[in-house]
Coordinates of C-alpha atoms and ligand atoms in Angstrom, one line a residue:
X1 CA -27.9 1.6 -4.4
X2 CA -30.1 2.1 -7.6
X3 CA -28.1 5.7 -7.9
X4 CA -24.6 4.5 -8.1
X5 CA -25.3 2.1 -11.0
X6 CA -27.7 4.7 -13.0
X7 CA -24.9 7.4 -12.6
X8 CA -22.2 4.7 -13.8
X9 CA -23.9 3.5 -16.5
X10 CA -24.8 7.0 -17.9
X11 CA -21.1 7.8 -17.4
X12 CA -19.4 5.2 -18.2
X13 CA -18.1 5.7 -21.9
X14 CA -16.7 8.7 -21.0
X15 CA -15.2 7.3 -17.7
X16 CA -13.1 5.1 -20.3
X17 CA -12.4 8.0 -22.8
X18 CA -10.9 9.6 -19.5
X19 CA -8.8 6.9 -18.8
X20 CA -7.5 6.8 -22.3
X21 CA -6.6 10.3 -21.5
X22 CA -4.4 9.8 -18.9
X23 CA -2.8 6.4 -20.1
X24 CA -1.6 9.2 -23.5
X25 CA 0.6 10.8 -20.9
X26 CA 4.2 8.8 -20.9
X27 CA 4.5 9.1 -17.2
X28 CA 8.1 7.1 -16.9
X29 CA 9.3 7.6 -13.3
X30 CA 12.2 5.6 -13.9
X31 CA 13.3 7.8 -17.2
X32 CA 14.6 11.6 -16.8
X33 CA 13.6 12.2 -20.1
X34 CA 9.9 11.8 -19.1
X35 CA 10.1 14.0 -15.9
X36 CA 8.1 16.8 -18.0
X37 CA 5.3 14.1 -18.7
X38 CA 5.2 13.1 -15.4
X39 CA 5.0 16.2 -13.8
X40 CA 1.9 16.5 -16.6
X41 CA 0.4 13.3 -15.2
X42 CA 0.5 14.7 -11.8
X43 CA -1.6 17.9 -13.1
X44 CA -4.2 15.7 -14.8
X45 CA -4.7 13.7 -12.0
X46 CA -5.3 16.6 -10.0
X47 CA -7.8 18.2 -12.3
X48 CA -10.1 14.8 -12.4
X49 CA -9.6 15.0 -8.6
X50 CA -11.6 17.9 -8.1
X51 CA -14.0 17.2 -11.4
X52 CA -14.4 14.1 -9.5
X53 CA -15.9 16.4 -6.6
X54 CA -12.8 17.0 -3.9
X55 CA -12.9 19.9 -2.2
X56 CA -9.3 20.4 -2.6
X57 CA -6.8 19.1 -4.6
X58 CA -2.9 20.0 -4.9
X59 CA 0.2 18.9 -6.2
X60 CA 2.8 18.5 -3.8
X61 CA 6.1 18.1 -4.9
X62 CA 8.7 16.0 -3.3
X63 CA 12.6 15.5 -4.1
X64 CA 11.5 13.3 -7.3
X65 CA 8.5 13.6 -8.6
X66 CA 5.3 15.1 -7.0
X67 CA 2.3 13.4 -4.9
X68 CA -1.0 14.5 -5.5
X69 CA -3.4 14.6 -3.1
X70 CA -7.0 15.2 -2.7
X71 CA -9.9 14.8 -0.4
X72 CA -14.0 15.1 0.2
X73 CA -15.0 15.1 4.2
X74 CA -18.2 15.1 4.6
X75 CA -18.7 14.7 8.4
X76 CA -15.9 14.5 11.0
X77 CA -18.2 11.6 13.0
X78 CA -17.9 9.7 9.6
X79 CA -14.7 7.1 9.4
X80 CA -12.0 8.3 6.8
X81 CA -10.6 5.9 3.8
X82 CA -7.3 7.0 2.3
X83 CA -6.8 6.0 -1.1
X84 CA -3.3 5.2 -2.5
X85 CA -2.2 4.6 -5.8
X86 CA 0.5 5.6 -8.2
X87 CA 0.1 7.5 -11.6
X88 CA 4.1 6.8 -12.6
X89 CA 4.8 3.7 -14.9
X90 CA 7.1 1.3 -15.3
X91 CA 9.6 2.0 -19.0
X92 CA 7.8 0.4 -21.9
X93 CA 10.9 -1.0 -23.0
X94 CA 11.4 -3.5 -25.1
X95 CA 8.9 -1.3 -28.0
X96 CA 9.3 -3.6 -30.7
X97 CA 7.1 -6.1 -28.6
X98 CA 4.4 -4.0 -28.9
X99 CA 1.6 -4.5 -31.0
X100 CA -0.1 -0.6 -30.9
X101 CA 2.1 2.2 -29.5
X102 CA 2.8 2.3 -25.2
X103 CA 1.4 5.2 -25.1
X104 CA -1.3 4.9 -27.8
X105 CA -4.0 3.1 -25.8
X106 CA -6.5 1.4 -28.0
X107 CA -9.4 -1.0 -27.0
X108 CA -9.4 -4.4 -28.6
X109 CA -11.5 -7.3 -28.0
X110 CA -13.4 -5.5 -24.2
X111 CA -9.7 -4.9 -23.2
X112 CA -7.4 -1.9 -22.9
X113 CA -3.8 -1.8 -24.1
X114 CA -1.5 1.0 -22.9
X115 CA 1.2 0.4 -20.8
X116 CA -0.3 1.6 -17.1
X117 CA -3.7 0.3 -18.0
X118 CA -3.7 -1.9 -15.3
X119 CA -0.6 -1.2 -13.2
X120 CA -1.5 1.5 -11.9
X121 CA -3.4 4.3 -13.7
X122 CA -6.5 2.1 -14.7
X123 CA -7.0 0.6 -11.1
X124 CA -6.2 4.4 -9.1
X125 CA -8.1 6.2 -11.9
X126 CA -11.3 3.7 -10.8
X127 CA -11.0 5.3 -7.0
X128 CA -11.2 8.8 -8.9
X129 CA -14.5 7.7 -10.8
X130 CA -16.1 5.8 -7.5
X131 CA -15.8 9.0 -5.1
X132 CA -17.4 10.8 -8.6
X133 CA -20.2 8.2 -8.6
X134 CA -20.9 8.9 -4.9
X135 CA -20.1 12.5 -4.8
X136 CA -22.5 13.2 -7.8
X137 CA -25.4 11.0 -6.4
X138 CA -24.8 12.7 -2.8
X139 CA -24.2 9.9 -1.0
X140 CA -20.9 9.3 0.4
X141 CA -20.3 7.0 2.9
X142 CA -17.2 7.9 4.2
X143 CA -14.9 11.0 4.5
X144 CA -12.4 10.5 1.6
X145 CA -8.9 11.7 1.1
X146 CA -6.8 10.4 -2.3
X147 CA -2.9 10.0 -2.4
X148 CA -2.1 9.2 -5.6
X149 CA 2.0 8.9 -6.2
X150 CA 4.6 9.3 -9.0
X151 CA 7.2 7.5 -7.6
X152 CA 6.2 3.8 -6.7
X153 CA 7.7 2.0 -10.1
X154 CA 11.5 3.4 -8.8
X155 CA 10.8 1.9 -5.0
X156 CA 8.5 5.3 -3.4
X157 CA 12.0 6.9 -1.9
X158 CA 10.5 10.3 -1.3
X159 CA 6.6 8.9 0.0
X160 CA 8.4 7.9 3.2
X161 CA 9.2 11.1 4.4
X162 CA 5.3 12.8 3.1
X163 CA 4.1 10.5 5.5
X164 CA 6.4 11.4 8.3
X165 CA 6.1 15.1 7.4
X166 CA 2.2 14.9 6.7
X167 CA 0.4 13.0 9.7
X168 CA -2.5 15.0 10.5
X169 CA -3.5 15.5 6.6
X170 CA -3.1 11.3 6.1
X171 CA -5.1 10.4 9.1
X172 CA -7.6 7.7 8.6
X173 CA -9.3 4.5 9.7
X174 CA -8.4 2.8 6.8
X175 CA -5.6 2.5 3.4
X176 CA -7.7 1.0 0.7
X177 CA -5.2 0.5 -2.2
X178 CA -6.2 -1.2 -5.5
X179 CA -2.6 -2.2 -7.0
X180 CA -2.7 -5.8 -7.0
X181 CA -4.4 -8.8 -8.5
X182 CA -7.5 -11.5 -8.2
X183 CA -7.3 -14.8 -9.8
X184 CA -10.6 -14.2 -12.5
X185 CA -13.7 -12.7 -12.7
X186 CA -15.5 -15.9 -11.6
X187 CA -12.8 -16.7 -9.1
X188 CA -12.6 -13.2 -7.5
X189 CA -9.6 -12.6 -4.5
X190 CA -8.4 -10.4 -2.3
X191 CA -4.8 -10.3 -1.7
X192 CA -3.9 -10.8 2.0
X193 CA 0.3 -10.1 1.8
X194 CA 2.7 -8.4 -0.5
X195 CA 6.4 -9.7 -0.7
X196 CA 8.7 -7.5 0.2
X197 CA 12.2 -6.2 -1.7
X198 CA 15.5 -5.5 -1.7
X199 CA 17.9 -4.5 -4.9
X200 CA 21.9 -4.8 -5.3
X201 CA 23.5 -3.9 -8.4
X202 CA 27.0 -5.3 -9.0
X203 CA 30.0 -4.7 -10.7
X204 CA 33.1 -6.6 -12.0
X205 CA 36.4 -5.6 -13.0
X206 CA 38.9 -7.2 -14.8
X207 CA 41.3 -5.9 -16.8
X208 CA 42.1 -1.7 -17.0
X209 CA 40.6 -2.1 -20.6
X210 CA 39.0 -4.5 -23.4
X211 CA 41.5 -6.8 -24.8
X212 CA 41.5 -9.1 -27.8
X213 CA 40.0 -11.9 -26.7
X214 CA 43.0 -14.2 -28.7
X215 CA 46.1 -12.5 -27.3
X216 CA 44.6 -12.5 -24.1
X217 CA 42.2 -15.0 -23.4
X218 CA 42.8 -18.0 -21.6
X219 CA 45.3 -16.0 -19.2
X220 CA 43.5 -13.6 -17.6
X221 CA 40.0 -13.8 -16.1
X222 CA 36.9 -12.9 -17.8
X223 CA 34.8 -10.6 -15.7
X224 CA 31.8 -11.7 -17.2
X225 CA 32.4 -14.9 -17.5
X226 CA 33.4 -15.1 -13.6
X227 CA 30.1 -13.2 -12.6
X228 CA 28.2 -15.8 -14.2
X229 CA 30.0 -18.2 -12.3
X230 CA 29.3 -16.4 -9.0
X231 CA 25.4 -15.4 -10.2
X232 CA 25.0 -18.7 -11.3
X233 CA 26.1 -20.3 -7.7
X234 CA 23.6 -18.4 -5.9
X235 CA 21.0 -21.0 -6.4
X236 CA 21.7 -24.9 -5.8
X237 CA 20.1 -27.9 -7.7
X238 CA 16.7 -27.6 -5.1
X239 CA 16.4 -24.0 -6.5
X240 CA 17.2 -22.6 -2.8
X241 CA 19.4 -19.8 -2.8
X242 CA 22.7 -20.3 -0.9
X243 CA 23.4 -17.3 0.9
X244 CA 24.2 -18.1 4.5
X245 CA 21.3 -16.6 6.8
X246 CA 19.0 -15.9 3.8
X247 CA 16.5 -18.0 5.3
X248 CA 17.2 -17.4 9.0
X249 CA 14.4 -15.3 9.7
X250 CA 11.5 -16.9 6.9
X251 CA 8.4 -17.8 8.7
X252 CA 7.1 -20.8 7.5
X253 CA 3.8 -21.9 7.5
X254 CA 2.0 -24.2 9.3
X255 CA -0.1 -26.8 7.5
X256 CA -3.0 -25.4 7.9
X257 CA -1.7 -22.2 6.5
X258 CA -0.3 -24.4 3.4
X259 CA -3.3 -25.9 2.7
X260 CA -5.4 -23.4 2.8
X261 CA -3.4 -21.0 0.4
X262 CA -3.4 -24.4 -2.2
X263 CA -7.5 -24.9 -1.6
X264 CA -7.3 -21.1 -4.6
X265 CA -7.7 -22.3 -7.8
X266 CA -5.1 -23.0 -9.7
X267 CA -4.6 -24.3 -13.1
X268 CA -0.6 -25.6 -13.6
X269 CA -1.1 -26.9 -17.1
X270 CA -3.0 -23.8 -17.8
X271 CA 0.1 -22.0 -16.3
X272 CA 2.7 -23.1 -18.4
X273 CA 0.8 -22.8 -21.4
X274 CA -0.3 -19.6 -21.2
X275 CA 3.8 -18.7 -20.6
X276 CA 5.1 -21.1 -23.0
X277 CA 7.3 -23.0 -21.1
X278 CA 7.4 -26.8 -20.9
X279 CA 8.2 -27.1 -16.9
X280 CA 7.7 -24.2 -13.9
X281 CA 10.7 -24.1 -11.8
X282 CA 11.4 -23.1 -8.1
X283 CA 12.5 -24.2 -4.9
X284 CA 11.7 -27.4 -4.4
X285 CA 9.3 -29.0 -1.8
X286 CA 6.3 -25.8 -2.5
X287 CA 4.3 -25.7 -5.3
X288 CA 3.9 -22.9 -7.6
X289 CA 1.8 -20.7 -5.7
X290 CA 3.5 -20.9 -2.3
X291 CA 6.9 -20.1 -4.3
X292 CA 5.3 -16.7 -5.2
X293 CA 3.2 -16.1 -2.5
X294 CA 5.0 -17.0 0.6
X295 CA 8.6 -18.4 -0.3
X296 CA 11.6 -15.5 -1.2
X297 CA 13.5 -15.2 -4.1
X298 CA 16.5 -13.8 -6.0
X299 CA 16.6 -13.1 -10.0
X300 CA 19.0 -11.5 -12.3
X301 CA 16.6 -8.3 -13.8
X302 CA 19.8 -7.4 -16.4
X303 CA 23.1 -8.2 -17.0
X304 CA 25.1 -7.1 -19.4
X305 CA 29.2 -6.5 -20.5
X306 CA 31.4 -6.9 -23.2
X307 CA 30.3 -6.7 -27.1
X308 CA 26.6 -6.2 -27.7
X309 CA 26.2 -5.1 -31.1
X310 CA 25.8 -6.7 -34.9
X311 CA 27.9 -9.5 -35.8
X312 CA 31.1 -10.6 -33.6
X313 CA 33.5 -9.1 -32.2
X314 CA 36.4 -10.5 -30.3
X315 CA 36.6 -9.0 -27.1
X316 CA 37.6 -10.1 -23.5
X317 CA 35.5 -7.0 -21.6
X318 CA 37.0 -4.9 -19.0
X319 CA 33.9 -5.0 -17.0
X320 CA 30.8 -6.8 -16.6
X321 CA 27.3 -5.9 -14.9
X322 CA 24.3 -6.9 -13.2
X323 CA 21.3 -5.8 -11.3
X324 CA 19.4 -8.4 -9.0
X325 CA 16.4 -7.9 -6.8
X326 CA 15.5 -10.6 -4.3
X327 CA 11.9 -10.6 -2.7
X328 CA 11.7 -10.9 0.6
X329 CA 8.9 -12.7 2.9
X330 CA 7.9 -12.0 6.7
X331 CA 10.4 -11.0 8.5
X332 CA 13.1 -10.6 6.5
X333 CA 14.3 -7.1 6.4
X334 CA 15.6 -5.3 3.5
X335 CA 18.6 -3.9 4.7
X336 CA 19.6 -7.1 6.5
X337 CA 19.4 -9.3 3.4
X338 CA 21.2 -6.8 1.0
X339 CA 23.9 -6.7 3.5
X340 CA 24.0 -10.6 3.9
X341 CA 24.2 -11.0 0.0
X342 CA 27.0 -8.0 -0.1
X343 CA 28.9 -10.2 2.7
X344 CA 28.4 -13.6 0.9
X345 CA 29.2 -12.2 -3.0
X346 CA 32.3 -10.7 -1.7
X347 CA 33.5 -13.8 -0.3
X348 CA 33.1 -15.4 -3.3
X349 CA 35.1 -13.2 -5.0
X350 CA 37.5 -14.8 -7.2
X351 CA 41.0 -12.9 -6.7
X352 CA 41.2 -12.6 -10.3
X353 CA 38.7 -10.1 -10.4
X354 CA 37.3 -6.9 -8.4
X355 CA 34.3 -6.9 -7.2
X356 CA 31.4 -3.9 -6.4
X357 CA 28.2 -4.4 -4.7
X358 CA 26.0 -1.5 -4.1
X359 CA 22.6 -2.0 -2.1
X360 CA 19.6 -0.5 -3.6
X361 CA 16.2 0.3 -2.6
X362 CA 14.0 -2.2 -0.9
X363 CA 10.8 -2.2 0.8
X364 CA 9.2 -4.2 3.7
X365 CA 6.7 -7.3 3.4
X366 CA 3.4 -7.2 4.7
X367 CA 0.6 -9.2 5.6
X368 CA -3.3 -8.1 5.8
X369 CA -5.0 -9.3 8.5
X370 CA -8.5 -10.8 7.2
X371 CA -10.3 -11.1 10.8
X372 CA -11.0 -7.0 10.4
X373 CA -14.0 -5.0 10.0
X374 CA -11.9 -3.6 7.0
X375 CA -11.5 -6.9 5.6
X376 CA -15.0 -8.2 6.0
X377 CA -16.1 -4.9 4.2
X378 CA -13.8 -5.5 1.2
X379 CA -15.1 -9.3 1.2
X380 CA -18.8 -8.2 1.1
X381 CA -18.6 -5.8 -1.6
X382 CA -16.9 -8.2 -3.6
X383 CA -19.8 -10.3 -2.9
X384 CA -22.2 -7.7 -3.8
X385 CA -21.0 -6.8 -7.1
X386 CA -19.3 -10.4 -7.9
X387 CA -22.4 -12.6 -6.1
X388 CA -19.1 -14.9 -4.9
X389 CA -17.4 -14.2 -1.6
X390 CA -13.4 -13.7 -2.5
X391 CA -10.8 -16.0 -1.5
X392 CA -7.7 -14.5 0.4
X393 CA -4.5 -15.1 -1.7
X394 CA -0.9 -14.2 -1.4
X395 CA 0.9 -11.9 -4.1
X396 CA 3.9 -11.9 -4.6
X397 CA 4.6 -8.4 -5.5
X398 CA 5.4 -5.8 -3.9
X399 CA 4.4 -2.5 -2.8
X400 CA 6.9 -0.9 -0.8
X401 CA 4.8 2.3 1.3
X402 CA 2.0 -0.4 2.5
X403 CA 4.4 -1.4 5.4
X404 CA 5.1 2.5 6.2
X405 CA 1.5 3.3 6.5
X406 CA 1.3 1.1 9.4
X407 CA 5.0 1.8 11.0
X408 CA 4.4 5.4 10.3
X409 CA 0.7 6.2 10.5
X410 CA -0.8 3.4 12.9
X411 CA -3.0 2.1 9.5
X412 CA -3.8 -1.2 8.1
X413 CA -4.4 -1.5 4.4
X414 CA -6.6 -3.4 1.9
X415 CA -5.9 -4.6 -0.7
X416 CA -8.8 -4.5 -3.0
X417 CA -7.0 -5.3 -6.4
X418 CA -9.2 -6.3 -10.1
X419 CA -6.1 -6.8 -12.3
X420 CA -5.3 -10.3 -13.7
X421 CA -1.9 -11.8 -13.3
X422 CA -1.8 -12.2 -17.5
X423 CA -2.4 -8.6 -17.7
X424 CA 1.1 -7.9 -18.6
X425 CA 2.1 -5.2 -16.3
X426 CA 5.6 -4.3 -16.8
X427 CA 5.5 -6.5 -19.9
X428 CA 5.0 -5.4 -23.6
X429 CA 1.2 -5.3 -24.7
X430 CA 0.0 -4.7 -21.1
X431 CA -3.8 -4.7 -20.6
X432 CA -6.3 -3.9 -18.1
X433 CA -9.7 -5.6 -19.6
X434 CA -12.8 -3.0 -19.2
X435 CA -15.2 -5.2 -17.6
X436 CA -12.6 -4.9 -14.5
X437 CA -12.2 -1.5 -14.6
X438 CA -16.1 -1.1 -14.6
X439 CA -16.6 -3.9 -12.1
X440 CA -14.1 -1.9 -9.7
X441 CA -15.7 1.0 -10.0
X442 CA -19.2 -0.7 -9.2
X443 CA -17.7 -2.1 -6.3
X444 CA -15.4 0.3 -4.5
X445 CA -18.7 2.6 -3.5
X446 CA -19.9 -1.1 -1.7
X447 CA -16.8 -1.0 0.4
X448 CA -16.8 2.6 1.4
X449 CA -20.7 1.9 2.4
X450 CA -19.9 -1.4 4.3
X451 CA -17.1 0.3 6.2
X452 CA -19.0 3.0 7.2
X453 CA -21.5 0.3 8.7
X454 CA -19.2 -1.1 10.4
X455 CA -18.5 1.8 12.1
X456 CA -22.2 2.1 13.0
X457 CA -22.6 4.7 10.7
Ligands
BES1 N1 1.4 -3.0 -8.6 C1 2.7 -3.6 -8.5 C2 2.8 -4.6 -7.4 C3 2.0 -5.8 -7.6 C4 1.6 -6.4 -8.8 C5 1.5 -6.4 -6.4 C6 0.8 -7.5 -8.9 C7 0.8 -7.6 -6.5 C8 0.4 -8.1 -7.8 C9 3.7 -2.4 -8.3 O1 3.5 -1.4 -9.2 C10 5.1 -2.9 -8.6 O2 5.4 -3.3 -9.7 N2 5.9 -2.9 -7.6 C11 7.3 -3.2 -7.8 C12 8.0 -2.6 -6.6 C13 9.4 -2.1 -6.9 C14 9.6 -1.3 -8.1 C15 9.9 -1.3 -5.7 C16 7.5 -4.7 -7.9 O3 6.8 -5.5 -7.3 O4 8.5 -5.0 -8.6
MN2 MN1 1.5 -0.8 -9.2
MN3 MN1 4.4 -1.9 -11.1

């Protein structure tokens, strides 16, 4: 389609400039203080919506923060796509990290540098400027209809019931989502499985206050030093966690599977130089990618207690904290597992201490299937715009409304993702590089059209 790429190309600096727009707006979902900015966010993305060519657009507001949603039919016989993406971003915390401000994006060296540039605004924002590029050259494949979110950084609590409340509005043949990652652009992928999650945040008391550490210490517990003991136990020397039943209901592969996800290219000295660390570490008997792709986990996200602030001070803490998220493969269940690890770190409770666990929020695993006509569409754009087919991979992130779609509205999802797993999302100095962002918008148009074809259309 000689249209599409003439229409890109004499758009495309100010598809960027656009962006840059967007990624100015401090969208925090996790952060009250930014609730203003995100509600802003949500208004922005609305206006591109319909300058994108929507025939409606609204904001709809939810118990946190509001959902936009837009859509272009164009012909009932036509199959539908719903888009899905998120305009809220993860906290840009730790600042001093940064190199240019979070919220200042500049372009250095073909790449972008705000924090959302990849995760998510830069990869939705490419779904806005795609339906623009068919809209604008009248010809879209498919009927389109654009959920874009505000909430998916602080687990999507309130997207669970839009989808139960909304059904008729959300139906479609397909989710196409681009949240995710490929392994380069000469080695392009399409995710095939997100890991699920589930978060616990726990509390110890010791003591009814701080104490001096010299009157006191040595006769009467610690609390932070006893919840590093029982953090710390979690995991044995083979780096499997020790909660009885964790792995009850894991799935494991069968060879075939295992060799197939190690045939993706991988790179482990690359790896550990481009991370600075001497040796990877995980559970032992996988390699590196099965431990994030298919194998679940538990990690300490913060802990914290006690004295904190310049130079020493001698205290034996009243309390101590820590937050731990554990990500979860098919078909482990959110609820179940928080519930086992509530069980299990209660029993190993010393007596010396008390003791609080409080489940958080979680979200499903999924797997794609790759034998659909969905799938095969998503491969053979990539191979239209790329010249290479794709190779299925696992990610081990996690997305937690992708398993709703299909519990709640009957729909499969693809995941057609162009970040790079060094572009730093949820990290300082995170980048989305521009030749991605263009190449996803050259290519999401490809997928629309091969979908429809496969719909005989
Ligand atoms: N886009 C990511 C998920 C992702 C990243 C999937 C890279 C695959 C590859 C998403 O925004 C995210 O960060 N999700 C959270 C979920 C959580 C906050 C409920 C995650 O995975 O930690
Ligand atoms: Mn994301
Ligand atoms: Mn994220």
């Amino acid at each position: 389609m000689q249209d599409w790429n003439d229409y890109q190309s004499q758009n495309k600096e100010r598809f960027l400039d656009e962006l840059l727009g967007l990624l100015r707006i401090p969208s925090v979902s996790a952060d009250s203080k930014y609730k203003d900015d995100v509600a802003r966010c949500a208004e922005a993305v609305k206006g591109h919506l319909l300058n994108a060519g929507c025939d409606t657009a609204e904001i709809c507001p939810t118990a946190g923060h509001p959902i936009v949603f837009g859509q272009k039919l164009i012909d009932p016989a036509l199959p539908t796509i719903l888009v899905y993406g998120h305009y809220d971003v993860q906290p840009p915390d730790p600042l001093n990290l940064w190199v240019s401000g979070p919220f200042e994006p500049v372009i250095k060296d073909g790449r972008i540098y705000a924090r959302g540039a990849c995760d998510d605004k830069g990869q939705m924002f490419m779904h806005i400027k795609a339906l623009e590029v068919m809209a604008k050259t009248n010809s879209q494949p498919c009927n389109v209809k654009i959920m874009i979110e505000g909430e998916e950084e602080v687990g999507s609590g309130n997207l669970g019931k839009f989808l139960q409340d909304n059904k008729e509005k959300l139906k479609a043949d397909i989710v196409l989502v681009s949240d995710t990652s490929m392994i380069s652009m000469e080695n392009p992928s399409i995710e095939t499985g997100l890991r699920g999650l589930t978060a616990v945040e726990i509390e110890v008391t010791g003591p009814n206050r701080d104490l001096h550490s010299g009157v006191y210490g040595g006769a009467v517990a610690n609390p932070l030093n006893a919840l590093c003991k029982m953090v710390a136990s979690l995991h044995d020397e083979n780096g499997h966690i020790t909660i009885p039943g964790f792995y009850d209901k894991v799935v494991d592969l069968t060879e075939q599977e295992r060799k197939s996800l190690n045939l993706a290219p991988f790179d482990l000295d690359e790896y550990k130089k481009e991370l600075d660390v001497n040796e990877v570490w995980g559970e032992k008997g996988y390699t590196t990618l099965e431990r994030t792709g298919v194998r679940p986990t538990l990690d300490l996200n913060g802990i914290w207690g006690g004295y904190q602030g310049e130079g020493s001070k001698t205290v034996l803490p009243s309390k101590a904290f820590c937050k731990i998220t554990m990500r979860l493969v098919p078909n482990q269940r959110p609820a179940e597992i928080s519930a086992l690890f509530q069980k299990h770190f209660e029993s190993i409770a010393p007596g010396y201490v008390k003791v609080t666990v409080k489940p958080g929020h979680g979200g499903e695993p999924v797997v794609t299937p790759t034998d659909s006509a969905a799938y095969q569409a998503a491969a053979k754009a990539i191979k239209t715009t790329f010249g290479k087919d794709p190779i299925p991979t696992r990610g081990g992130g996690s997305i937690p409304i992708i398993a709703l779609f299909e519990s709640t509205l009957g729909l499969k999802t693809v995941l057609l993702g162009f970040g790079l797993d060094n572009d730093n999302i949820h990290s300082p100095n995170e980048k989305y590089d521009v030749a991605n962002f263009y190449k996803g918008i050259e290519t999401i148009p490809y997928f629309h059209k091969y979908f429809a074809e496969s719909f005989g259309k």
